Short mmCIF file of C-alpha atoms and ligand atoms in Angstrom, two decimals:
data_model
loop_
_atom_site.label_atom_id
_atom_site.label_comp_id
_atom_site.label_asym_id
_atom_site.label_seq_id
_atom_site.Cartn_x
_atom_site.Cartn_y
_atom_site.Cartn_z
CA MET A 151 0.03 -0.03 0.00
CA ASP A 152 2.84 2.45 0.92
CA GLU A 153 4.23 2.34 -2.72
CA GLY A 154 0.72 2.98 -4.08
CA ILE A 155 0.16 5.84 -1.69
CA ASN A 156 3.48 7.53 -2.66
CA LYS A 157 2.72 7.16 -6.32
CA LEU A 158 -0.73 8.60 -5.76
CA LYS A 159 0.78 11.54 -3.73
CA LYS A 160 3.00 12.39 -6.68
CA LEU A 161 0.20 12.16 -9.10
CA PHE A 162 -2.01 14.33 -6.89
CA ASP A 163 0.62 17.05 -6.47
CA ASP A 164 1.16 17.13 -10.28
CA SER A 165 -2.50 17.39 -11.05
CA LYS A 166 -4.66 20.52 -11.38
CA ASN A 167 -7.93 19.08 -12.70
CA ILE A 168 -8.96 16.04 -10.70
CA VAL A 169 -12.27 14.17 -11.07
CA ALA A 170 -13.33 11.94 -8.22
CA PHE A 171 -15.64 9.07 -9.13
CA THR A 172 -17.33 7.40 -6.14
CA GLY A 173 -19.43 4.25 -5.61
CA ALA A 174 -21.24 2.69 -2.77
CA GLY A 175 -18.00 1.69 -0.95
CA PHE A 176 -17.34 5.41 -0.46
CA SER A 177 -20.34 5.59 1.85
CA SER A 178 -19.84 2.23 3.57
CA GLU A 179 -18.02 3.92 6.47
CA SER A 180 -21.08 6.14 6.88
CA GLY A 181 -23.07 3.02 7.73
CA ILE A 182 -24.64 2.58 4.31
CA PRO A 183 -24.23 -0.97 3.10
CA THR A 184 -22.82 -1.61 -0.49
CA PHE A 185 -24.72 -3.64 -2.93
CA ARG A 186 -22.08 -6.14 -3.82
CA GLY A 187 -19.30 -7.64 -1.71
CA VAL A 188 -19.28 -8.70 1.99
CA GLY A 189 -22.32 -7.38 3.80
CA GLY A 190 -23.78 -6.24 0.43
CA LEU A 191 -27.47 -5.47 0.24
CA TRP A 192 -28.04 -7.73 -2.79
CA ASN A 193 -27.10 -10.78 -0.68
CA GLU A 194 -30.25 -10.16 1.50
CA TYR A 195 -32.67 -8.33 -0.89
CA ASP A 196 -33.55 -9.10 -4.34
CA PRO A 197 -32.70 -6.04 -6.51
CA MET A 198 -34.94 -7.30 -9.27
CA LYS A 199 -37.91 -6.71 -6.87
CA TYR A 200 -36.99 -3.60 -5.01
CA ALA A 201 -34.98 -1.62 -7.52
CA ASN A 202 -36.45 -2.68 -10.80
CA ILE A 203 -38.73 -0.28 -12.82
CA LYS A 204 -40.93 -3.08 -14.11
CA TYR A 205 -41.61 -4.53 -10.65
CA PHE A 206 -42.11 -0.96 -9.25
CA SER A 207 -44.76 -0.26 -11.97
CA ASP A 208 -46.58 -3.47 -11.21
CA ASP A 209 -46.47 -3.18 -7.43
CA PRO A 210 -44.84 -0.11 -5.90
CA SER A 211 -45.57 -1.43 -2.38
CA TYR A 212 -42.51 -3.71 -2.30
CA TYR A 213 -40.23 -0.87 -2.83
CA TRP A 214 -42.02 1.32 -0.44
CA SER A 215 -42.19 -1.24 2.36
CA PHE A 216 -38.41 -1.79 1.85
CA PHE A 217 -37.90 1.96 2.11
CA ARG A 218 -40.10 2.20 5.26
CA ASP A 219 -38.63 -0.88 7.12
CA VAL A 220 -34.99 -0.80 5.97
CA ARG A 221 -33.67 2.05 3.78
CA TYR A 222 -35.15 5.16 5.47
CA SER A 223 -33.42 4.82 8.78
CA ILE A 224 -30.13 3.92 7.16
CA ILE A 225 -30.19 7.06 4.97
CA LYS A 226 -31.63 9.29 7.73
CA ASN A 227 -28.94 8.38 10.28
CA ALA A 228 -25.85 8.46 7.84
CA LYS A 229 -23.29 11.12 8.17
CA PRO A 230 -20.55 12.00 5.76
CA ASN A 231 -17.23 10.25 6.66
CA ALA A 232 -13.64 11.35 6.50
CA ALA A 233 -13.43 10.43 2.83
CA HIS A 234 -16.26 12.78 1.90
CA TYR A 235 -14.64 15.63 3.91
CA ALA A 236 -11.25 15.07 2.20
CA LEU A 237 -12.83 15.60 -1.16
CA VAL A 238 -14.38 18.89 -0.02
CA ASP A 239 -10.93 20.03 1.05
CA PHE A 240 -9.52 19.15 -2.40
CA GLU A 241 -12.34 21.13 -3.98
CA ARG A 242 -11.52 24.16 -1.75
CA LYS A 243 -7.89 23.96 -2.72
CA ASN A 244 -9.12 24.08 -6.38
CA LYS A 245 -7.65 20.75 -7.29
CA LEU A 246 -10.79 18.77 -7.57
CA LYS A 247 -13.23 19.98 -10.28
CA THR A 248 -16.18 17.68 -9.71
CA VAL A 249 -17.31 14.60 -7.94
CA ILE A 250 -19.17 12.06 -10.12
CA THR A 251 -21.10 9.71 -8.02
CA GLN A 252 -23.23 6.59 -8.38
CA ASN A 253 -24.37 7.03 -4.78
CA ILE A 254 -27.89 8.19 -4.07
CA ASP A 255 -27.42 9.10 -0.46
CA GLY A 256 -26.57 12.87 -0.82
CA LEU A 257 -23.62 12.57 1.53
CA HIS A 258 -21.24 14.54 -0.73
CA GLN A 259 -23.46 17.62 -0.58
CA MET A 260 -24.00 17.08 3.06
CA ALA A 261 -20.25 17.31 3.64
CA GLY A 262 -20.14 20.58 1.72
CA GLN A 263 -19.13 19.54 -1.80
CA SER A 264 -20.51 22.09 -4.21
CA LYS A 265 -19.98 20.32 -7.52
CA VAL A 266 -21.50 16.82 -7.58
CA ILE A 267 -22.99 14.98 -10.60
CA GLU A 268 -25.39 12.33 -9.25
CA LEU A 269 -25.64 9.79 -12.05
CA HIS A 270 -28.25 7.64 -10.26
CA GLY A 271 -30.19 10.49 -8.65
CA ASN A 272 -30.85 11.10 -5.00
CA SER A 273 -33.02 8.93 -2.79
CA ARG A 274 -33.80 11.87 -0.36
CA GLU A 275 -36.06 13.36 -3.01
CA ILE A 276 -39.42 11.94 -3.80
CA TYR A 277 -41.81 13.09 -6.54
CA CYS A 278 -45.29 12.33 -7.84
CA ILE A 279 -45.33 10.41 -11.06
CA ASP A 280 -48.49 12.29 -12.18
CA CYS A 281 -48.06 16.02 -11.20
CA SER A 282 -44.28 15.96 -10.50
CA LYS A 283 -44.61 17.71 -7.12
CA VAL A 284 -41.45 17.07 -5.20
CA ILE A 285 -41.44 16.22 -1.48
CA THR A 286 -38.71 15.18 0.98
CA MET A 287 -38.08 11.58 2.09
CA ASP A 288 -39.22 12.61 5.62
CA GLU A 289 -42.57 13.72 4.26
CA ALA A 290 -42.95 10.54 2.23
CA PHE A 291 -42.03 8.53 5.41
CA LYS A 292 -44.99 10.32 7.23
CA ILE A 293 -47.42 9.40 4.50
CA LEU A 294 -46.13 5.82 4.51
CA LYS A 295 -47.36 5.45 8.03
CA TYR A 296 -50.94 5.29 6.91
CA LYS A 297 -50.76 4.68 3.16
CA LEU A 298 -48.84 2.01 1.28
CA PRO A 299 -47.84 2.72 -1.43
CA PRO A 300 -47.73 6.44 -0.50
CA ARG A 301 -49.71 8.81 -2.71
CA CYS A 302 -49.43 12.43 -3.62
CA GLN A 303 -51.38 14.78 -1.29
CA TYR A 304 -52.33 17.02 -4.29
CA CYS A 305 -53.43 14.56 -7.02
CA ASP A 306 -53.33 11.03 -5.41
CA GLY A 307 -50.67 9.99 -7.93
CA ILE A 308 -48.14 7.26 -6.97
CA LEU A 309 -44.88 8.69 -5.36
CA ARG A 310 -41.40 7.50 -6.37
CA PRO A 311 -37.89 8.31 -5.47
CA ASN A 312 -35.86 10.50 -7.71
CA THR A 313 -33.48 7.65 -8.49
CA VAL A 314 -32.73 5.58 -11.62
CA PHE A 315 -34.24 2.13 -11.15
CA PHE A 316 -32.88 -0.95 -13.04
CA GLY A 317 -34.46 -0.94 -16.41
CA GLU A 318 -34.41 2.93 -16.75
CA SER A 319 -31.94 5.08 -18.64
CA LEU A 320 -29.56 7.44 -16.97
CA SER A 321 -30.08 11.15 -17.67
CA GLN A 322 -28.35 11.94 -21.01
CA GLN A 323 -27.48 15.42 -19.75
CA LYS A 324 -25.80 14.07 -16.59
CA ILE A 325 -23.90 11.47 -18.76
CA GLU A 326 -22.71 14.21 -21.03
CA GLU A 327 -21.67 16.43 -18.20
CA ALA A 328 -19.73 13.47 -16.58
CA VAL A 329 -17.99 12.68 -19.97
CA PHE A 330 -17.08 16.28 -20.44
CA PHE A 331 -15.29 16.53 -17.03
CA THR A 332 -13.69 13.11 -17.47
CA LYS A 333 -12.31 14.04 -20.93
CA ASN A 334 -10.80 17.16 -19.46
CA CYS A 335 -9.29 15.88 -16.25
CA ASP A 336 -5.61 15.06 -15.65
CA LEU A 337 -6.32 12.58 -12.79
CA PHE A 338 -9.35 10.29 -12.55
CA LEU A 339 -9.74 8.92 -9.05
CA ALA A 340 -12.27 6.09 -8.93
CA MET A 341 -13.01 5.10 -5.27
CA GLY A 342 -15.38 2.55 -3.58
CA SER A 343 -16.90 1.19 -6.79
CA SER A 344 -16.77 -2.35 -8.14
CA LEU A 345 -16.59 -0.75 -11.49
CA VAL A 346 -18.84 -3.38 -13.16
CA VAL A 347 -22.06 -1.48 -14.10
CA THR A 348 -21.96 1.14 -16.71
CA PRO A 349 -21.10 3.98 -16.70
CA ALA A 350 -18.77 3.17 -13.92
CA SER A 351 -16.99 0.69 -16.24
CA PHE A 352 -16.65 3.19 -19.10
CA LEU A 353 -15.78 6.48 -17.55
CA PRO A 354 -12.25 5.35 -16.38
CA GLN A 355 -11.61 4.14 -19.93
CA ILE A 356 -12.61 7.53 -21.32
CA ALA A 357 -10.26 9.14 -18.88
CA LYS A 358 -7.29 6.94 -19.95
CA ALA A 359 -8.13 7.53 -23.65
CA ALA A 360 -7.94 11.24 -22.90
CA LYS A 361 -4.39 10.70 -21.47
CA ALA A 362 -5.47 11.33 -17.79
CA SER A 363 -3.95 9.22 -15.06
CA LEU A 364 -6.20 6.63 -13.63
CA VAL A 365 -6.09 5.67 -9.90
CA ILE A 366 -8.37 3.04 -8.44
CA VAL A 367 -8.94 2.78 -4.74
CA ASN A 368 -11.23 -0.12 -3.72
CA ILE A 369 -11.06 -2.80 -1.11
CA ASP A 370 -11.76 -5.55 -3.64
CA PRO A 371 -10.11 -5.89 -7.06
CA THR A 372 -12.10 -4.60 -10.04
CA PRO A 373 -12.16 -5.82 -13.65
CA ILE A 374 -10.36 -2.79 -14.96
CA ASP A 375 -7.60 -2.65 -12.32
CA TYR A 376 -5.20 -3.64 -15.17
CA LEU A 377 -5.89 -0.22 -16.86
CA ALA A 378 -4.93 1.86 -13.82
CA ASP A 379 -1.66 3.72 -13.24
CA VAL A 380 -2.04 3.08 -9.45
CA VAL A 381 -4.32 0.52 -7.74
CA ILE A 382 -4.77 0.49 -3.96
CA HIS A 383 -6.83 -2.19 -2.41
CA ASP A 384 -7.83 -0.37 0.85
CA LYS A 385 -10.38 1.91 2.45
CA ALA A 386 -10.95 5.22 0.67
CA SER A 387 -10.95 7.17 3.94
CA LYS A 388 -7.64 5.74 4.96
CA VAL A 389 -5.94 6.55 1.57
CA LEU A 390 -7.43 10.04 1.28
CA MET A 391 -6.29 10.89 4.81
CA HIS A 392 -2.68 10.13 3.78
CA ILE A 393 -3.10 12.46 0.73
CA LEU A 394 -4.72 15.16 2.82
CA LYS A 395 -1.80 15.09 5.30
CA GLY A 396 0.72 15.52 2.52
CA SER A 397 -1.29 18.17 0.60
P1 NAD B 62 -20.84 -1.92 -5.40
O1 NAD B 62 -21.68 -2.25 -4.19
O2 NAD B 62 -20.92 -2.68 -6.60
O3 NAD B 62 -19.30 -1.97 -4.96
C1 NAD B 62 -18.79 -1.40 -3.85
C2 NAD B 62 -17.28 -1.61 -3.83
O4 NAD B 62 -16.80 -0.84 -2.69
C3 NAD B 62 -16.86 -3.06 -3.45
O5 NAD B 62 -16.02 -3.55 -4.56
C4 NAD B 62 -16.09 -3.03 -2.14
O6 NAD B 62 -14.91 -3.68 -2.24
C5 NAD B 62 -15.66 -1.46 -2.09
N1 NAD B 62 -15.67 -0.91 -0.75
C6 NAD B 62 -16.45 -1.13 0.37
N2 NAD B 62 -16.12 -0.36 1.35
C7 NAD B 62 -14.96 0.43 0.96
C8 NAD B 62 -14.23 1.49 1.47
N3 NAD B 62 -14.39 1.92 2.71
N4 NAD B 62 -13.23 1.98 0.73
C9 NAD B 62 -13.00 1.61 -0.53
N5 NAD B 62 -13.74 0.56 -1.09
C10 NAD B 62 -14.72 0.00 -0.46
O7 NAD B 62 -21.18 -0.37 -5.63
P2 NAD B 62 -21.06 0.49 -6.95
O8 NAD B 62 -19.83 0.24 -7.74
O9 NAD B 62 -21.36 1.87 -6.43
O10 NAD B 62 -22.26 0.11 -7.92
C11 NAD B 62 -23.47 -0.39 -7.58
C12 NAD B 62 -24.67 0.50 -7.40
O11 NAD B 62 -24.94 0.67 -6.08
C13 NAD B 62 -24.64 1.89 -7.95
O12 NAD B 62 -25.70 1.85 -8.97
C14 NAD B 62 -25.17 2.75 -6.75
O13 NAD B 62 -26.22 3.71 -7.22
C15 NAD B 62 -25.69 1.80 -5.86
N6 NAD B 62 -25.73 1.97 -4.37
C16 NAD B 62 -25.61 3.27 -3.76
C17 NAD B 62 -25.50 3.43 -2.47
C18 NAD B 62 -25.42 4.71 -1.76
O14 NAD B 62 -26.10 5.68 -2.26
N7 NAD B 62 -24.55 4.90 -0.74
C19 NAD B 62 -25.46 2.26 -1.61
C20 NAD B 62 -25.49 1.01 -2.20
C21 NAD B 62 -25.63 0.87 -3.58
ZN1 ZN B 63 -49.35 14.56 -7.70
#
């Protein structure tokens, strides 16, 4: 790990235009379980039922009972961890230009990050599929206490989270923005992502093709470790603390 850290420190010092790309592992130390890997949510809950648009359209109560009984208190109690705060520090030093995240927990913004591209949306925001009225997850939770699935208080439409379900497309505008920052960065730092689902798997390749350095920090190996200039199999917070001390 020390050799990897030293290489990353050097790349970090030489970079002016860093993009951080984060996945579920980045929030694991905030108490939010990842999907894959040890303790992953998918081992216990079937994603094809609770995070799939077809299933949600047929029966939204499955998602909403999962949200009410499991997900709400996890998100509600989660606080940003040291890794989130390190990225805020890099942004303030004008080294980091954007965070691109697959996470839907809103923790980067809660830590004070101003530029965040949320590729998969934000589960703290809820909207009505009929009239588009937006409410908070706390408001949805209150409705859920007496109505499953919860319905809009204005038009009685079904409520849904502002996240991308399996079977739905990502926002084209967000993808374009993420690709723009990726093509223009000099260091692409992928952290806490298994890098198996798109666009997680293709953004690092775009960065490499644009001659940026690629660093992967992830506890488990990823299928594109071979592409990276530096690979560190360790916790994101631990690695970023080392960089922060030396910056
Ligand atoms: P993933 O679950 O597929 O992979 C997470 C990876 O993080 C694993 O490979 C694991 O080794 C690694 N990891 C765990 N703790 C770590 C730590 N402290 N430091 C560094 N690495 C660590 O997650 P993914 O790649 O983000 O992709 C799956 C999907 O999961 C995404 O679509 C995302 O929207 C969704 N998701 C989001 C949240 C959230 O919002 N916090 C939580 C779970 C899943
Ligand atoms: Zn409505």
